[in-house]
Coordinates of C-alpha atoms in Angstrom, one line a residue:
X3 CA -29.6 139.8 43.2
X4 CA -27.9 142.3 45.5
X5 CA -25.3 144.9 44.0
X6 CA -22.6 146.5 45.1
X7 CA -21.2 149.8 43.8
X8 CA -17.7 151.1 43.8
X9 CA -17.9 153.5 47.1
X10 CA -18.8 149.9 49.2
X11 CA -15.7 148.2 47.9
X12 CA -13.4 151.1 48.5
X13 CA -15.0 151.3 52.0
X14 CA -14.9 147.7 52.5
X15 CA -11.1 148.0 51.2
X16 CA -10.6 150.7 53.8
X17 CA -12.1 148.9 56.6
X18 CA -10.3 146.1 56.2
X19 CA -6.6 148.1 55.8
X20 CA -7.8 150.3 59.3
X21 CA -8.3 146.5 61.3
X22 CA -5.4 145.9 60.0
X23 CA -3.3 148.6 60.8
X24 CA -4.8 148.5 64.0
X25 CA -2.5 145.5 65.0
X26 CA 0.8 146.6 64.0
X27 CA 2.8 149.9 65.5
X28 CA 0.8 152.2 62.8
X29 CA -1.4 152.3 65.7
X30 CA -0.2 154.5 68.7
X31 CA -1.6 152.1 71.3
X32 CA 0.1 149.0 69.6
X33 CA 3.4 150.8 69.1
X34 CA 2.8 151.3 72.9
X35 CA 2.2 148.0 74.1
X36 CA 5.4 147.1 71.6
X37 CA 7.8 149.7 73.2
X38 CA 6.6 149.0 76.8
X39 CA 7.2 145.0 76.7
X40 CA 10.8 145.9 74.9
X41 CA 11.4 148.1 78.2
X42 CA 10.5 145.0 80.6
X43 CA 12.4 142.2 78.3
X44 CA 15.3 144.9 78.8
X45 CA 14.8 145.6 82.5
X46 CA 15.0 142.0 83.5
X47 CA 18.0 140.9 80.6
X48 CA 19.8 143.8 83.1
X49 CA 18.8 142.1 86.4
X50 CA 20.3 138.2 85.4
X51 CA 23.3 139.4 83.7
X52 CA 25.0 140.4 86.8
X53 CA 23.6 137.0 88.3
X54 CA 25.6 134.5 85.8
X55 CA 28.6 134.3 88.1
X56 CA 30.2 131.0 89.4
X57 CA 28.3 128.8 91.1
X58 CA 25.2 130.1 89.9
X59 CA 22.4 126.8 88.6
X60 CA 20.8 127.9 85.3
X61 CA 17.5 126.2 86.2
X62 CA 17.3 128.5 89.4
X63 CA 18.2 131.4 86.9
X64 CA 16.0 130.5 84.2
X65 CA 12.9 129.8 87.0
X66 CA 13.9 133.6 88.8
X67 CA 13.5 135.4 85.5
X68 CA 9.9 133.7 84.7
X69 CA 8.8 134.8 87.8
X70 CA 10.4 138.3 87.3
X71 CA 8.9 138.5 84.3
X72 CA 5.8 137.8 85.1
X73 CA 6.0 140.1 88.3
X74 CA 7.1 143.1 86.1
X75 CA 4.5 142.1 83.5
X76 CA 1.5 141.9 86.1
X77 CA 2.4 145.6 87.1
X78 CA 1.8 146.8 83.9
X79 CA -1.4 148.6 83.2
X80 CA -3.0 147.1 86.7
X81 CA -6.2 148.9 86.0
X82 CA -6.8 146.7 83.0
X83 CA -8.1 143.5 84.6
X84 CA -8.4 142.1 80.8
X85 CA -5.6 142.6 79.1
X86 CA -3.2 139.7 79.0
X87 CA 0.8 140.1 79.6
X88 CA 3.6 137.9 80.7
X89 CA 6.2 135.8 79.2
X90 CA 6.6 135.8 75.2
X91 CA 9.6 133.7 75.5
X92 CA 10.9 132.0 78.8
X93 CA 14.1 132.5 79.8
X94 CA 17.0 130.1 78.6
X95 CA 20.2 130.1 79.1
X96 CA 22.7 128.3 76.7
X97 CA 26.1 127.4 77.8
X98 CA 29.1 127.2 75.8
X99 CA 28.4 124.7 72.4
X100 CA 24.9 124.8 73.5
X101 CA 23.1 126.8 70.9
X102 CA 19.8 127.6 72.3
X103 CA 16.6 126.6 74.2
X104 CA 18.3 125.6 77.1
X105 CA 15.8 125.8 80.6
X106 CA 15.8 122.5 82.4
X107 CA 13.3 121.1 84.4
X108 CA 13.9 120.2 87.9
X109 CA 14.1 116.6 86.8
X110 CA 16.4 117.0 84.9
X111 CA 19.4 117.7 86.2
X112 CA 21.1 121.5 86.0
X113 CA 24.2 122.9 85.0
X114 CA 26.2 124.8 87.7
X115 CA 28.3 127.9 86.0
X116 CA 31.8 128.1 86.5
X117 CA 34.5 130.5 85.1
X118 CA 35.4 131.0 81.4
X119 CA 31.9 129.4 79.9
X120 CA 29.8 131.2 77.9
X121 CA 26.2 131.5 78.1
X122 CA 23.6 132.6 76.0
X123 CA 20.4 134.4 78.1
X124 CA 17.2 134.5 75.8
X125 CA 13.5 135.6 77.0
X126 CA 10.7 137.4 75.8
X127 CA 8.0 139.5 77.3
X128 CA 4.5 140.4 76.0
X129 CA 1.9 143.0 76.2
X130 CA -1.7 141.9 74.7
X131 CA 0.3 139.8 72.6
X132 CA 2.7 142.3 71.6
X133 CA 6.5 141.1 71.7
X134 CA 9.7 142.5 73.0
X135 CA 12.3 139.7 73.0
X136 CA 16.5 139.9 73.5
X137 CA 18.9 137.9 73.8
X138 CA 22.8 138.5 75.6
X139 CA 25.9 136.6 75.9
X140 CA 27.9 136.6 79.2
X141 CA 31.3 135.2 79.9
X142 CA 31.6 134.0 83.3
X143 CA 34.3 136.2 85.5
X144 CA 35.2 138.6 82.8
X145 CA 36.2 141.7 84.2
X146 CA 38.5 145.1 83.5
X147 CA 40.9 142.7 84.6
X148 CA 40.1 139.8 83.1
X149 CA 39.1 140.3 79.6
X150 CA 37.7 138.0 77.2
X151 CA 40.2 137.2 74.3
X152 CA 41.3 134.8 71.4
X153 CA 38.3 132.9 70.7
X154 CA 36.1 134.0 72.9
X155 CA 36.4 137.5 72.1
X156 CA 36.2 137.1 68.4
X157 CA 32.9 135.0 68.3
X158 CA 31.4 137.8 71.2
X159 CA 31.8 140.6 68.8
X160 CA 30.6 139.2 65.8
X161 CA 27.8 138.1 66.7
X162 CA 27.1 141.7 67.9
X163 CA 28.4 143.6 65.4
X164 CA 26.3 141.4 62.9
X165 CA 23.4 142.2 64.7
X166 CA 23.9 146.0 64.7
X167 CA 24.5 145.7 61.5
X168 CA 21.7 143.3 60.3
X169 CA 19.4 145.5 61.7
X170 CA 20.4 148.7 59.8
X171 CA 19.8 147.2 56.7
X172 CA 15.4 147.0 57.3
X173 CA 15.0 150.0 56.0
X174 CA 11.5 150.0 53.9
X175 CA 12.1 149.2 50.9
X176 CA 16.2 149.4 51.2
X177 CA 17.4 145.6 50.8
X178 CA 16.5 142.7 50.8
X179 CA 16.6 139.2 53.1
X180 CA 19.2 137.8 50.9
X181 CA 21.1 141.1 51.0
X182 CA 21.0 140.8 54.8
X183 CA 22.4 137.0 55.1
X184 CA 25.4 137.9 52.9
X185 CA 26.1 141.1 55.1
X186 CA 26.7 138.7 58.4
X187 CA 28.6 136.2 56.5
X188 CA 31.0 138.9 55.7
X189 CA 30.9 140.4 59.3
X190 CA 31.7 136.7 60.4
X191 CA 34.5 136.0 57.7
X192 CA 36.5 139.6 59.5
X193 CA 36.3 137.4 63.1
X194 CA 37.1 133.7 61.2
X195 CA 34.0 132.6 62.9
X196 CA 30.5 130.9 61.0
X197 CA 27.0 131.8 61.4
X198 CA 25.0 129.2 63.0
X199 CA 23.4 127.5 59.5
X200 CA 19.6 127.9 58.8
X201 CA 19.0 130.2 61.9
X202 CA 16.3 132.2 61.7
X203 CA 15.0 135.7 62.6
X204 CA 11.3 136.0 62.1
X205 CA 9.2 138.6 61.9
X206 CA 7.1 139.1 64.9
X207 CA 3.4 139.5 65.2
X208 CA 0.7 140.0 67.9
X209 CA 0.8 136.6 69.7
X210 CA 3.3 135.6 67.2
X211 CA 7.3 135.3 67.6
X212 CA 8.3 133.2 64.4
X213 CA 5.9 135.1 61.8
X214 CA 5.1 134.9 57.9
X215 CA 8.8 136.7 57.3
X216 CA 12.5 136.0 57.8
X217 CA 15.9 135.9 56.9
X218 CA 17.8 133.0 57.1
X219 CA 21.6 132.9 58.4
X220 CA 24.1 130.9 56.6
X221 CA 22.0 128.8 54.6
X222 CA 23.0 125.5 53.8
X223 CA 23.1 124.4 50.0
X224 CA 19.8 122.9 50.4
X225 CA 18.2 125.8 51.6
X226 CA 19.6 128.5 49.3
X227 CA 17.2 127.1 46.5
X228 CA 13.9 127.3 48.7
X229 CA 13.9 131.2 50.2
X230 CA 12.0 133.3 48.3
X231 CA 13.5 137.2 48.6
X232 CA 11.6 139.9 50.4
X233 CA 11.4 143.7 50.9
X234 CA 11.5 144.6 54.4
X235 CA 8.3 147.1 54.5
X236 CA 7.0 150.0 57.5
X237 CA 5.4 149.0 60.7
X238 CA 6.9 145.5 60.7
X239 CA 8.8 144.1 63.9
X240 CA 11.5 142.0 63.5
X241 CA 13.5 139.9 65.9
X242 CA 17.1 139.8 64.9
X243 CA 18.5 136.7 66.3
X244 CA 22.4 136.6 65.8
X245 CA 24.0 133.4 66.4
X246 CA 27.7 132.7 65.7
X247 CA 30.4 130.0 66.6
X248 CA 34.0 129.4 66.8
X249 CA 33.3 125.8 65.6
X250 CA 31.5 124.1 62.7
X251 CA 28.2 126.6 63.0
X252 CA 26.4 123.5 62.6
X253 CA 23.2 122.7 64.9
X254 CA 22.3 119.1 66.0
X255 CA 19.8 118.4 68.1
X256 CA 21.1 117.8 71.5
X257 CA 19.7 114.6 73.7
X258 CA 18.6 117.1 76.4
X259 CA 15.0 117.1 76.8
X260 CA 12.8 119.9 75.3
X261 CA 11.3 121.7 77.4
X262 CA 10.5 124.9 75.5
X263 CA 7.0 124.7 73.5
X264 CA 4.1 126.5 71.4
X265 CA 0.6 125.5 70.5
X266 CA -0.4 125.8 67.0
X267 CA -3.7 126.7 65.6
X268 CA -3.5 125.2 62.2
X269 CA -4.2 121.7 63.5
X270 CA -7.7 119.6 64.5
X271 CA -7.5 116.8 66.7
X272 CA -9.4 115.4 69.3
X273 CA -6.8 114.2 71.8
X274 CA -7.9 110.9 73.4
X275 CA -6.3 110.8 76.8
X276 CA -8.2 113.2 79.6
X277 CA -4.7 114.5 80.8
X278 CA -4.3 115.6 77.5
X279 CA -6.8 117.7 76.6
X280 CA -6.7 119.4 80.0
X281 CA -3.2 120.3 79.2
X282 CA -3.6 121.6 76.2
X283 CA -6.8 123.8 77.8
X284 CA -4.6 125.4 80.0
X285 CA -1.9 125.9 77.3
X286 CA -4.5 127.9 75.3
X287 CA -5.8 129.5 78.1
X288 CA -2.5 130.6 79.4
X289 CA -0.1 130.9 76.6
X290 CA -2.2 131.3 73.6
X291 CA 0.3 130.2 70.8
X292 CA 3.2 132.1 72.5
X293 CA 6.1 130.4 73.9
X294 CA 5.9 127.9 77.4
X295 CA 8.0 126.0 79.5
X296 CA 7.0 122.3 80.1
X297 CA 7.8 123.2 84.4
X298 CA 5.3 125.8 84.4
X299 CA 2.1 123.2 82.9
X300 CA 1.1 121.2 86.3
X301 CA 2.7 118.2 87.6
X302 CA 5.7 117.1 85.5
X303 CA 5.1 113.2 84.7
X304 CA 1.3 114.1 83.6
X305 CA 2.7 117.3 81.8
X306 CA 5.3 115.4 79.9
X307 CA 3.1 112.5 78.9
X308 CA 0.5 115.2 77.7
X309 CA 2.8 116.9 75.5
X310 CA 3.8 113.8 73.8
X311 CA 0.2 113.3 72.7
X312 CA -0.2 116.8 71.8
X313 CA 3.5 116.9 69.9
X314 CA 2.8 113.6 67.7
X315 CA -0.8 115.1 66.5
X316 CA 0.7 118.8 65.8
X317 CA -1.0 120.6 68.3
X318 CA 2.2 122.4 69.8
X319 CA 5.6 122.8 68.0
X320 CA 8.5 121.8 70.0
X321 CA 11.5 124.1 70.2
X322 CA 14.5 121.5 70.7
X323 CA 18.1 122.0 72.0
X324 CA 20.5 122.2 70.0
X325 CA 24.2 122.1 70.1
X326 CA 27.4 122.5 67.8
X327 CA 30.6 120.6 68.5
X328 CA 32.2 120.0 71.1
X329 CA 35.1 122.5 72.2
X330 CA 32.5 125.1 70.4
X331 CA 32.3 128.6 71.8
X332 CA 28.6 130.2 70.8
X333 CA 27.1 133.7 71.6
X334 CA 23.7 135.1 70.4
X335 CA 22.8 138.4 70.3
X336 CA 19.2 139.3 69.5
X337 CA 17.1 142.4 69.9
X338 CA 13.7 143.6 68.7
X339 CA 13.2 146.7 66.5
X340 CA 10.3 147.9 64.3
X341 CA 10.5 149.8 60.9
X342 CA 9.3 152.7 61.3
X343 CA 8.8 155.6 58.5
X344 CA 11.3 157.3 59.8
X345 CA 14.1 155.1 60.2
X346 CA 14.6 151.6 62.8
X347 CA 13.4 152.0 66.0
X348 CA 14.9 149.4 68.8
X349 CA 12.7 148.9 71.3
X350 CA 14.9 146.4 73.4
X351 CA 18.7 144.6 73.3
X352 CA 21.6 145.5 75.6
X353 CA 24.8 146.7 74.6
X354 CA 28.1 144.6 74.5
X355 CA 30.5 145.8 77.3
X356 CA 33.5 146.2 75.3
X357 CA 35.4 147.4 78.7
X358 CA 35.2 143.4 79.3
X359 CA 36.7 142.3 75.8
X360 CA 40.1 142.2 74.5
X361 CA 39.5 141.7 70.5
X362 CA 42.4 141.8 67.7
X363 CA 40.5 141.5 65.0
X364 CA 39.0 144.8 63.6
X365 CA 36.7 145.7 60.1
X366 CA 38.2 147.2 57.8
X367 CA 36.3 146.5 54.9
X368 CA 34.4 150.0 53.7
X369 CA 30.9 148.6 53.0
X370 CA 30.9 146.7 56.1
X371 CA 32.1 150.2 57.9
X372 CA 29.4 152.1 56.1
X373 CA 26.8 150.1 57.0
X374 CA 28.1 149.3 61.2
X375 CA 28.3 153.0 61.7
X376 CA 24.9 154.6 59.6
X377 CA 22.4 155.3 62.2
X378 CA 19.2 153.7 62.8
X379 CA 17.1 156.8 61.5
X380 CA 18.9 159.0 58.7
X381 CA 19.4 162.2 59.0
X382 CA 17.2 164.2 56.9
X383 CA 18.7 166.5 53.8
X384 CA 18.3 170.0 54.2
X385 CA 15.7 171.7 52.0
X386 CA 16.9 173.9 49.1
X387 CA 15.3 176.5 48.9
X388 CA 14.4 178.0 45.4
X389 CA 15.6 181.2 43.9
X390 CA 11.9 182.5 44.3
X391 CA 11.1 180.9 47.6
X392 CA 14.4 183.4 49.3
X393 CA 13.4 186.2 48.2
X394 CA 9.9 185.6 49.8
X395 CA 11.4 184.8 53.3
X396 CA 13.5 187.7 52.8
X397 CA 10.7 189.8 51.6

């Protein structure tokens, strides 16, 4: 019978805390890889936003930052023929009610832009698997002279300040989910606007954008029961997805199609059709289990039959469309930080231009405030020095 003394578990302890480590910004090359695909989600966020003018088709937008994404991503570390990088999350753009996951196929049909609607740009970019995703809301023709106001204007900035303030509250150890959902209903209630109910921000791991944590916005009743509360803890990445609405805040699947998908690995099944299984080869081998587009998997007839096969035996998750009521104004904010030891670090998300915004409504409320204006790393207290420890120094 072999044995196995103390020293070889705590080695085998240590071993397994160092692989894991290894995969989450603890390690300097992972907090690289991290940083680098925030930078390139950010770069090309900053290259469509000046593009979502009138006249402009979302499926030619959405299409244009794939590509760019994948450009940008393919200069990255060119001397590593290996290492895998490209879209996390392609890009959609959500227009007015429209909550999210909006990126049409040519097929079917497109939705040309026009002045005064809001749209929602999402996308994600990864590096070995590493994820830097964002999200930004545009109003179409808003300018210096043209400002966004009334409704418009109040559902913008709460849904931004939320976010800045959601993510000053993951701290290690400082609150907790629960503590986090409350804070954005309050920052909603200020702008008499709702949190889209049961959105989610996940944590983020390698190859992974919906991971084992989350916080959950505006729960309904049903859901309040079921979420278990969590710390937030060092070296975990977190996407903060803000979504808010000038309507109900409700979100019903709309009857566009879905074109936004992820393979799973928890499920076995031998698909039957040929198409099929070739499909879902090239998923693996393209995407892993990060997020695709249905336009970018072949031909689109073979592609769509394919995923239905694949979708009915749980070998990818769909990500629907879904949509509030009508008359609904929506913007989503979203940006990826990590929690360092040191403080939040925010590796991408752009700023709201408030040059472009003309909101009434202000916070006033002192633990709102507090929390809004604390900076992502807190300063550090000055050392007191002893009695004994100044007269060395002055010795």
């Amino acid at each position: 019978m072999s044995t196995r003394s103390k020293n070889d578990s705590v080695s085998s302890c240590s071993t397994q805390s160092s692989e894991s480590e290894n995969l989450t910004p603890a390690s300097d090359v992972v907090l690289n890889k991290y940083i680098n695909a925030g930078k390139l989600a950010e770069q090309v966020m900053n290259e469509l936003i000046p593009k979502v003018v009138a006249g402009a088709s979302v499926s030619k937008l959405c299409v244009e930052g794939d590509k760019r994404i994948a450009e940008l991503a393919a200069n990255y570390n060119k001397k590593d023929k290996k290492l895998k990088r490209g879209v996390a999350l392609p890009v959609c753009m959500s227009v007015d009610n429209i909550i999210c996951h909006y990126a049409p196929m040519a097929s079917e049909g497109d939705v040309i832009l026009a002045d005064g609607q809001m749209v929602k740009i999402d996308l994600g970019v990864h590096i070995d698997g590493f994820i830097g995703t964002c999200a930004h809301t545009v109003v179409v023709g808003a300018s210096k002279d043209n400002k966004v106001a009334g409704a418009k204007a109040d559902v913008l900035v709460a849904a931004y300040n939320a976010m800045e303030t959601a993510i000053r509250m993951l701290h290690a150890g400082k609150y907790k989910n629960l503590e986090v959902s409350s804070m954005v209903d309050d920052v909603a209630d200020v702008y008499n606007v709702r949190p889209v109910e049961n959105m989610l921000c996940h944590q983020v791991e390698q190859y992974l954008i919906d991971g084992e944590k989350f916080i959950v916005m505006n729960p309904s009743e049903e859901q309040k029961g079921k979420i278990e509360a969590h710390d937030f803890d060092k070296h975990e990445v977190y996407a903060i997805d803000i979504f808010m609405s000038s309507g109900e805040g409700k979100a019903k699947p709309s009857e566009k199609r879905t074109t936004i998908y992820r393979r799973t690995d928890e499920t076995v099944y031998s698909l039957k059709m040929k198409a099929s299984r070739a499909f879902y080869s090239d998923v693996a081998q393209k995407h892993g289990t990060l997020l695709f587009n249905l336009r970018d998997c072949g031909e689109e007839n073979k592609a769509k039959i394919a995923v239905n096969e694949c979708e009915r035996h749980g070998l990818v998750k769909p990500f629907p469309v879904f949509t509030d009521n009508d008359g609904a104004y929506v913007a989503q904010f979203k940006c990826t930080v990590i929690v360092q030891p040191s403080g939040i670090l925010k590796i991408c998300g752009c700023p709201l231009n408030m040059d472009l915004i003309n909101c009434e409504k202000q916070i006033t409320d002192s633990k709102i405030k507090s929390v809004l204006t604390s900076g992502l790393k807190p300063k550090k207290k000055p050392i007191k020095k002893t009695l004994e420890a100044v007269v060395k120094s002055e010795a």
